[in-house]
């Protein structure tokens, strides 16, 4: 029921044409669309009911993300409603609860500032948070901060004296410099420089030197939801491709009657179905056994990347010449698939996680 409701809304309010229009206007975010999603309760899908959310769980969040992937809806759903909300709910402070309430209301957006190198690696950070009286001073740079160009707040991972610490700071704090870097999929990312940015003890999310206690569940939630978005993307590309096979004629014959193309379409459908099962399993594991969800999440993310890549390649090839043109929407799916393959860990990263958890 949630998927059906989401699909009906997104087809009308956030088709691929919406993303194209935002790209042509030089915009990466539609606040009005985000406000409507908040009214429907989507921004609070992982927010506890006492903070104004619906608390439907990770499986539901994955359902929404998958439907958004089908139309490439340009929203900060993953960074705000999934990653930030999951991190904040690990903390019992009044400030965290207030932040969760704002997420549910749709009045605040977050971005996750972790990456500093060319690949996702939460442990390989150089941004330093030096002690300064009762607080800290953050200095360093973060790259590939998705939604970082317009986010209201930043979750920043920094190295402290005894480990790594997660900070929740305003994106417009003194000393923060944001350089917007539109990605190939027309969404927003940013490079952010921190020049002795002041942070108090209250800005620490969780415990000093122990960021992963808060960040690990948030990352896994984000990886599962991103995998769901990629699976939706594959389904959206597949649907467009099958529709084209049913209407395009070559020498007076529908190309969908060609057995070779039928076999390729059937193979892609099977891959999408298996990956959808992996996504559902990851969401259920996060809801029922979050301490042991890492394997299911990495399997889902690795499979989703592989399936999305196959779907867009097949889509471009089976559409022939028009599949390569900007006027045709398949290129948007291909570019989003490429960005999704890098964010929060590429195929090699998640294959390594799976291998490690299986004892190899």
Tab-separated table of C-alpha atoms in Angstrom:
chain	number	residue	atom	x	y	z
A	1	UNK	CA	0.000	0.000	0.000
A	2	UNK	CA	2.847	2.380	0.819
A	3	UNK	CA	4.541	1.634	-2.497
A	4	UNK	CA	1.326	2.178	-4.457
A	5	UNK	CA	0.642	5.489	-2.718
A	6	UNK	CA	4.215	6.663	-3.225
A	7	UNK	CA	4.231	5.650	-6.876
A	8	UNK	CA	1.030	7.547	-7.608
A	9	UNK	CA	2.351	10.703	-5.969
A	10	UNK	CA	5.855	10.575	-7.454
A	11	UNK	CA	4.656	9.894	-11.000
A	12	UNK	CA	2.673	13.113	-10.794
A	13	UNK	CA	4.828	15.370	-8.607
A	14	UNK	CA	8.391	14.202	-9.296
A	15	UNK	CA	8.803	12.640	-12.739
A	16	UNK	CA	12.181	12.658	-14.452
A	17	UNK	CA	11.048	15.860	-16.145
A	18	UNK	CA	11.249	17.531	-12.719
A	19	UNK	CA	14.927	16.594	-12.418
A	20	UNK	CA	15.567	17.814	-15.964
A	21	UNK	CA	13.897	21.156	-15.213
A	22	UNK	CA	15.941	21.606	-12.037
A	23	UNK	CA	19.139	20.795	-13.924
A	24	UNK	CA	18.342	23.280	-16.673
A	25	UNK	CA	17.608	25.926	-14.031
A	26	UNK	CA	20.867	25.206	-12.202
A	27	UNK	CA	19.031	23.968	-9.101
A	28	UNK	CA	19.658	20.756	-7.145
A	29	UNK	CA	16.811	20.784	-4.637
A	30	UNK	CA	13.080	21.542	-4.706
A	31	UNK	CA	11.997	22.774	-1.230
A	32	UNK	CA	8.330	22.636	-2.226
A	33	UNK	CA	8.589	18.931	-3.092
A	34	UNK	CA	10.352	18.256	0.222
A	35	UNK	CA	7.605	20.121	2.100
A	36	UNK	CA	4.929	17.978	0.443
A	37	UNK	CA	6.799	14.814	1.411
A	38	UNK	CA	6.908	16.069	4.987
A	39	UNK	CA	3.140	16.564	4.952
A	40	UNK	CA	2.720	12.953	3.849
A	41	UNK	CA	4.919	11.766	6.720
A	42	UNK	CA	7.803	10.517	4.585
A	43	UNK	CA	10.441	12.701	6.234
A	44	UNK	CA	9.511	11.163	9.593
A	45	UNK	CA	9.524	7.542	8.465
A	46	UNK	CA	12.383	6.770	10.898
A	47	UNK	CA	11.523	9.390	13.517
A	48	UNK	CA	9.922	8.120	16.765
A	49	UNK	CA	6.258	8.928	17.251
A	50	UNK	CA	6.971	10.989	20.369
A	51	UNK	CA	9.068	13.306	18.179
A	52	UNK	CA	6.318	13.678	15.608
A	53	UNK	CA	7.356	10.930	13.224
A	54	UNK	CA	5.607	7.816	11.949
A	55	UNK	CA	8.442	5.429	12.963
A	56	UNK	CA	7.555	2.963	10.214
A	57	UNK	CA	10.992	1.383	10.176
A	58	UNK	CA	13.792	0.731	7.717
A	59	UNK	CA	11.814	-1.636	5.506
A	60	UNK	CA	9.315	1.183	4.907
A	61	UNK	CA	12.125	3.665	4.303
A	62	UNK	CA	13.501	1.303	1.659
A	63	UNK	CA	10.079	1.081	0.016
A	64	UNK	CA	9.949	4.874	-0.275
A	65	UNK	CA	13.532	5.087	-1.517
A	66	UNK	CA	12.852	2.451	-4.164
A	67	UNK	CA	9.843	4.369	-5.486
A	68	UNK	CA	11.879	7.593	-5.537
A	69	UNK	CA	14.521	5.790	-7.545
A	70	UNK	CA	12.017	4.927	-10.264
A	71	UNK	CA	11.463	8.609	-11.063
A	72	UNK	CA	14.877	9.894	-9.879
A	73	UNK	CA	13.139	12.220	-7.412
A	74	UNK	CA	15.616	14.967	-6.402
A	75	UNK	CA	15.270	15.060	-2.612
A	76	UNK	CA	17.517	14.912	0.491
A	77	UNK	CA	15.570	11.876	1.703
A	78	UNK	CA	18.606	9.627	2.141
A	79	UNK	CA	20.890	12.152	3.805
A	80	UNK	CA	18.229	13.656	6.077
A	81	UNK	CA	15.304	11.304	6.698
A	82	UNK	CA	17.424	8.138	6.726
A	83	UNK	CA	21.062	8.782	7.671
A	84	UNK	CA	20.664	11.812	9.961
A	85	UNK	CA	17.463	10.512	11.546
A	86	UNK	CA	19.063	7.149	12.315
A	87	UNK	CA	22.134	8.813	13.824
A	88	UNK	CA	20.094	11.205	15.953
A	89	UNK	CA	17.836	8.507	17.344
A	90	UNK	CA	20.880	6.720	18.754
A	91	UNK	CA	21.205	9.657	21.171
A	92	UNK	CA	18.742	10.259	24.012
A	93	UNK	CA	19.457	13.964	24.503
A	94	UNK	CA	16.770	16.636	24.351
A	95	UNK	CA	18.645	18.332	21.529
A	96	UNK	CA	18.634	15.168	19.410
A	97	UNK	CA	14.902	14.721	19.970
A	98	UNK	CA	14.277	18.324	18.942
A	99	UNK	CA	16.326	17.781	15.785
A	100	UNK	CA	14.333	14.644	14.981
A	101	UNK	CA	11.119	16.630	15.335
A	102	UNK	CA	12.410	19.193	12.831
A	103	UNK	CA	13.296	16.428	10.387
A	104	UNK	CA	9.771	15.033	10.680
A	105	UNK	CA	8.357	18.519	10.085
A	106	UNK	CA	10.542	18.946	7.011
A	107	UNK	CA	12.034	22.181	8.371
A	108	UNK	CA	15.679	21.068	8.478
A	109	UNK	CA	17.955	19.186	6.095
A	110	UNK	CA	21.227	17.410	6.841
A	111	UNK	CA	24.303	16.307	4.921
A	112	UNK	CA	26.856	13.710	5.974
A	113	UNK	CA	30.462	14.933	5.795
A	114	UNK	CA	32.760	11.899	5.954
A	115	UNK	CA	34.737	11.379	2.769
A	116	UNK	CA	38.109	13.058	2.319
A	117	UNK	CA	39.719	10.837	-0.310
A	118	UNK	CA	38.557	9.462	-3.622
A	119	UNK	CA	36.804	6.483	-2.011
A	120	UNK	CA	34.458	5.872	0.902
A	121	UNK	CA	36.507	5.068	3.995
A	122	UNK	CA	35.157	6.319	7.353
A	123	UNK	CA	38.348	5.376	9.154
A	124	UNK	CA	40.692	7.297	6.832
A	125	UNK	CA	40.059	10.866	7.936
A	126	UNK	CA	42.418	13.737	8.645
A	127	UNK	CA	39.954	16.458	9.678
A	128	UNK	CA	40.939	17.249	13.259
A	129	UNK	CA	38.853	18.385	16.213
A	130	UNK	CA	41.306	19.926	18.670
A	131	UNK	CA	40.333	20.566	22.272
A	132	UNK	CA	39.669	24.243	22.966
A	133	UNK	CA	38.569	24.847	26.533
A	134	UNK	CA	35.286	22.993	27.013
A	135	UNK	CA	34.799	22.610	23.286
A	136	UNK	CA	36.631	21.860	20.038
A	137	UNK	CA	37.996	23.534	16.928
A	138	UNK	CA	37.446	21.653	13.648
A	139	UNK	CA	39.984	22.050	10.858
A	140	UNK	CA	40.217	20.173	7.584
A	141	UNK	CA	38.286	19.398	4.419
A	142	UNK	CA	35.519	17.034	3.353
A	143	UNK	CA	34.747	15.937	-0.196
A	144	UNK	CA	31.716	14.423	-1.914
A	145	UNK	CA	29.272	15.752	0.711
A	146	UNK	CA	25.972	14.832	-0.936
A	147	UNK	CA	23.350	17.561	-0.412
A	148	UNK	CA	26.082	19.603	1.267
A	149	UNK	CA	25.515	22.655	-0.906
A	150	UNK	CA	22.071	23.415	0.492
A	151	UNK	CA	21.826	21.440	3.774
A	152	UNK	CA	21.000	23.356	6.954
A	153	UNK	CA	23.201	21.184	9.179
A	154	UNK	CA	26.204	18.912	8.807
A	155	UNK	CA	27.121	15.658	10.491
A	156	UNK	CA	30.909	15.896	10.519
A	157	UNK	CA	33.267	13.043	11.352
A	158	UNK	CA	36.493	14.312	12.927
A	159	UNK	CA	39.570	12.811	14.511
A	160	UNK	CA	39.907	13.532	18.211
A	161	UNK	CA	42.589	12.657	20.731
A	162	UNK	CA	41.396	9.135	21.437
A	163	UNK	CA	39.518	8.154	18.290
A	164	UNK	CA	36.882	9.675	15.998
A	165	UNK	CA	33.940	11.856	17.005
A	166	UNK	CA	30.743	12.847	15.210
A	167	UNK	CA	29.638	16.491	15.390
A	168	UNK	CA	26.279	18.052	14.516
A	169	UNK	CA	26.960	21.650	13.474
A	170	UNK	CA	25.184	24.385	11.477
A	171	UNK	CA	26.222	24.478	7.837
A	172	UNK	CA	26.606	28.260	8.051
A	173	UNK	CA	28.853	28.234	11.132
A	174	UNK	CA	31.762	30.665	11.159
A	175	UNK	CA	34.742	29.062	9.446
A	176	UNK	CA	32.691	26.734	7.219
A	177	UNK	CA	33.218	27.295	3.487
A	178	UNK	CA	31.072	25.340	1.055
A	179	UNK	CA	31.917	24.895	-2.606
A	180	UNK	CA	28.989	23.395	-4.495
A	181	UNK	CA	29.977	20.685	-6.969
A	182	UNK	CA	27.014	19.582	-9.112
A	183	UNK	CA	27.382	15.878	-9.829
A	184	UNK	CA	26.926	14.167	-13.175
A	185	UNK	CA	23.410	13.124	-12.132
A	186	UNK	CA	22.481	16.814	-11.646
A	187	UNK	CA	22.149	16.546	-7.885
A	188	UNK	CA	24.168	18.473	-5.357
A	189	UNK	CA	27.404	17.605	-3.637
A	190	UNK	CA	29.937	19.917	-2.065
A	191	UNK	CA	33.515	20.258	-0.961
A	192	UNK	CA	33.527	21.780	2.519
A	193	UNK	CA	36.447	23.406	4.284
A	194	UNK	CA	36.521	23.796	8.057
A	195	UNK	CA	38.812	26.549	9.352
A	196	UNK	CA	38.945	26.307	13.140
A	197	UNK	CA	35.176	25.896	13.342
A	198	UNK	CA	33.963	26.134	16.912
A	199	UNK	CA	32.005	23.203	18.337
A	200	UNK	CA	30.779	22.794	21.884
A	201	UNK	CA	30.321	19.620	23.873
A	202	UNK	CA	26.620	19.757	23.002
A	203	UNK	CA	27.517	19.517	19.325
A	204	UNK	CA	28.989	16.056	19.878
A	205	UNK	CA	26.580	13.397	18.679
A	206	UNK	CA	27.047	10.456	20.987
A	207	UNK	CA	30.324	10.073	22.869
A	208	UNK	CA	33.680	11.718	22.225
A	209	UNK	CA	36.155	9.300	20.545
A	210	UNK	CA	33.397	6.765	19.826
A	211	UNK	CA	31.628	8.037	16.723
A	212	UNK	CA	31.000	4.618	15.197
A	213	UNK	CA	28.515	3.691	17.930
A	214	UNK	CA	26.255	6.359	16.427
A	215	UNK	CA	27.515	6.403	12.864
A	216	UNK	CA	27.556	2.681	12.046
A	217	UNK	CA	23.749	2.227	12.287
A	218	UNK	CA	23.262	5.446	10.315
A	219	UNK	CA	25.632	4.356	7.548
A	220	UNK	CA	24.010	0.945	7.252
A	221	UNK	CA	20.570	2.552	7.093
A	222	UNK	CA	21.791	4.879	4.365
A	223	UNK	CA	23.452	2.075	2.420
A	224	UNK	CA	20.276	-0.018	2.507
A	225	UNK	CA	18.096	2.906	1.409
A	226	UNK	CA	20.561	3.840	-1.344
A	227	UNK	CA	20.493	0.220	-2.515
A	228	UNK	CA	16.701	0.470	-2.602
A	229	UNK	CA	16.902	3.670	-4.648
A	230	UNK	CA	19.242	1.954	-7.119
A	231	UNK	CA	16.850	-0.983	-7.354
A	232	UNK	CA	14.009	1.423	-8.102
A	233	UNK	CA	16.227	3.073	-10.690
A	234	UNK	CA	16.790	-0.314	-12.347
A	235	UNK	CA	13.050	-0.979	-12.358
A	236	UNK	CA	12.365	2.448	-13.842
A	237	UNK	CA	14.926	1.931	-16.602
A	238	UNK	CA	13.583	-1.574	-17.232
A	239	UNK	CA	10.007	-0.307	-17.519
A	240	UNK	CA	10.985	2.321	-20.062
A	241	UNK	CA	12.967	-0.228	-22.058
A	242	UNK	CA	10.154	-2.780	-22.189
A	243	UNK	CA	7.721	-0.049	-23.206
A	244	UNK	CA	10.004	0.898	-26.063
A	245	UNK	CA	10.363	-2.732	-27.187
A	246	UNK	CA	6.575	-2.927	-27.426
A	247	UNK	CA	6.206	0.114	-29.675
A	248	UNK	CA	9.362	0.402	-31.803
A	249	UNK	CA	9.178	-1.207	-35.223
A	250	UNK	CA	12.055	-2.259	-37.445
A	251	UNK	CA	11.252	-3.203	-41.033
A	252	UNK	CA	7.582	-3.233	-40.045
A	253	UNK	CA	8.082	-5.620	-37.098
A	254	UNK	CA	7.929	-4.795	-33.385
A	255	UNK	CA	11.423	-5.251	-32.001
A	256	UNK	CA	9.883	-6.739	-28.861
A	257	UNK	CA	9.106	-9.848	-30.892
A	258	UNK	CA	12.807	-10.493	-31.500
A	259	UNK	CA	13.803	-13.436	-29.333
A	260	UNK	CA	17.277	-12.114	-28.544
A	261	UNK	CA	15.821	-8.925	-27.069
A	262	UNK	CA	13.171	-10.917	-25.199
A	263	UNK	CA	15.903	-13.008	-23.575
A	264	UNK	CA	17.825	-9.911	-22.510
A	265	UNK	CA	14.699	-8.315	-21.066
A	266	UNK	CA	13.784	-11.511	-19.199
A	267	UNK	CA	17.300	-11.786	-17.760
A	268	UNK	CA	17.155	-8.176	-16.546
A	269	UNK	CA	13.721	-8.767	-14.974
A	270	UNK	CA	15.102	-11.730	-13.039
A	271	UNK	CA	18.043	-9.684	-11.784
A	272	UNK	CA	15.699	-6.914	-10.609
A	273	UNK	CA	13.518	-9.405	-8.734
A	274	UNK	CA	16.423	-11.055	-6.923
A	275	UNK	CA	17.849	-7.667	-5.962
A	276	UNK	CA	14.453	-6.511	-4.672
A	277	UNK	CA	14.447	-9.519	-2.362
A	278	UNK	CA	17.898	-8.560	-1.083
A	279	UNK	CA	16.636	-5.030	-0.384
A	280	UNK	CA	13.632	-6.303	1.567
A	281	UNK	CA	15.877	-8.577	3.593
A	282	UNK	CA	18.263	-5.727	4.436
A	283	UNK	CA	15.381	-3.537	5.612
A	284	UNK	CA	13.963	-6.303	7.776
A	285	UNK	CA	17.350	-7.055	9.316
A	286	UNK	CA	17.799	-3.385	10.219
A	287	UNK	CA	14.383	-3.452	11.881
A	288	UNK	CA	14.679	-6.763	13.717
A	289	UNK	CA	18.396	-7.413	14.279
A	290	UNK	CA	20.354	-4.218	13.592
A	291	UNK	CA	23.502	-5.458	15.331
A	292	UNK	CA	23.868	-8.185	12.701
A	293	UNK	CA	22.558	-6.357	9.633
A	294	UNK	CA	25.906	-5.511	8.021
A	295	UNK	CA	26.054	-8.616	5.815
A	296	UNK	CA	22.521	-8.169	4.485
A	297	UNK	CA	23.120	-4.453	3.864
A	298	UNK	CA	26.372	-4.959	1.945
A	299	UNK	CA	24.880	-7.782	-0.131
A	300	UNK	CA	21.967	-5.487	-1.000
A	301	UNK	CA	24.199	-2.536	-1.914
A	302	UNK	CA	26.557	-4.652	-4.031
A	303	UNK	CA	23.697	-6.353	-5.873
A	304	UNK	CA	21.836	-3.079	-6.383
A	305	UNK	CA	24.868	-1.424	-7.965
A	306	UNK	CA	25.373	-4.367	-10.295
A	307	UNK	CA	21.698	-4.551	-11.273
A	308	UNK	CA	21.365	-0.804	-11.832
A	309	UNK	CA	24.466	-0.803	-14.033
A	310	UNK	CA	23.068	-3.681	-16.095
A	311	UNK	CA	19.651	-2.015	-16.409
A	312	UNK	CA	20.959	1.282	-17.727
A	313	UNK	CA	23.413	-0.374	-20.127
A	314	UNK	CA	20.671	-2.558	-21.548
A	315	UNK	CA	18.327	0.405	-21.656
A	316	UNK	CA	20.718	2.535	-23.681
A	317	UNK	CA	21.583	-0.304	-26.062
A	318	UNK	CA	18.016	-1.474	-26.693
A	319	UNK	CA	16.868	2.093	-27.338
A	320	UNK	CA	19.490	2.341	-30.056
A	321	UNK	CA	20.626	5.805	-31.138
A	322	UNK	CA	18.119	7.783	-29.063
A	323	UNK	CA	19.418	6.105	-25.910
A	324	UNK	CA	22.592	8.178	-26.239
A	325	UNK	CA	20.888	11.565	-26.547
A	326	UNK	CA	20.276	14.089	-23.779
A	327	UNK	CA	16.712	14.587	-24.994
A	328	UNK	CA	15.944	11.025	-23.911
A	329	UNK	CA	15.689	10.351	-20.161
A	330	UNK	CA	17.711	7.125	-20.048
A	331	UNK	CA	20.900	9.112	-19.662
A	332	UNK	CA	19.638	10.493	-16.337
A	333	UNK	CA	19.219	6.938	-15.079
A	334	UNK	CA	22.721	6.008	-16.194
A	335	UNK	CA	24.290	9.007	-14.468
A	336	UNK	CA	22.366	8.455	-11.237
A	337	UNK	CA	23.438	4.805	-11.247
A	338	UNK	CA	27.066	5.882	-11.541
A	339	UNK	CA	26.851	8.285	-8.598
A	340	UNK	CA	24.975	5.726	-6.488
A	341	UNK	CA	27.701	3.196	-7.177
A	342	UNK	CA	30.283	5.447	-5.472
A	343	UNK	CA	28.323	6.954	-2.584
A	344	UNK	CA	28.595	5.097	0.750
A	345	UNK	CA	30.918	2.456	-0.643
A	346	UNK	CA	31.463	1.022	-4.122
A	347	UNK	CA	31.151	-2.606	-5.210
A	348	UNK	CA	34.686	-3.467	-4.078
A	349	UNK	CA	34.102	-1.986	-0.635
A	350	UNK	CA	30.909	-3.967	-0.015
A	351	UNK	CA	32.305	-7.137	-1.555
A	352	UNK	CA	35.136	-6.801	0.968
A	353	UNK	CA	32.648	-6.437	3.824
A	354	UNK	CA	30.783	-9.547	2.687
A	355	UNK	CA	34.000	-11.537	2.333
A	356	UNK	CA	35.190	-10.469	5.776
A	357	UNK	CA	31.919	-11.341	7.473
A	358	UNK	CA	31.936	-14.744	5.802
A	359	UNK	CA	35.424	-15.482	7.071
A	360	UNK	CA	37.466	-15.075	3.892
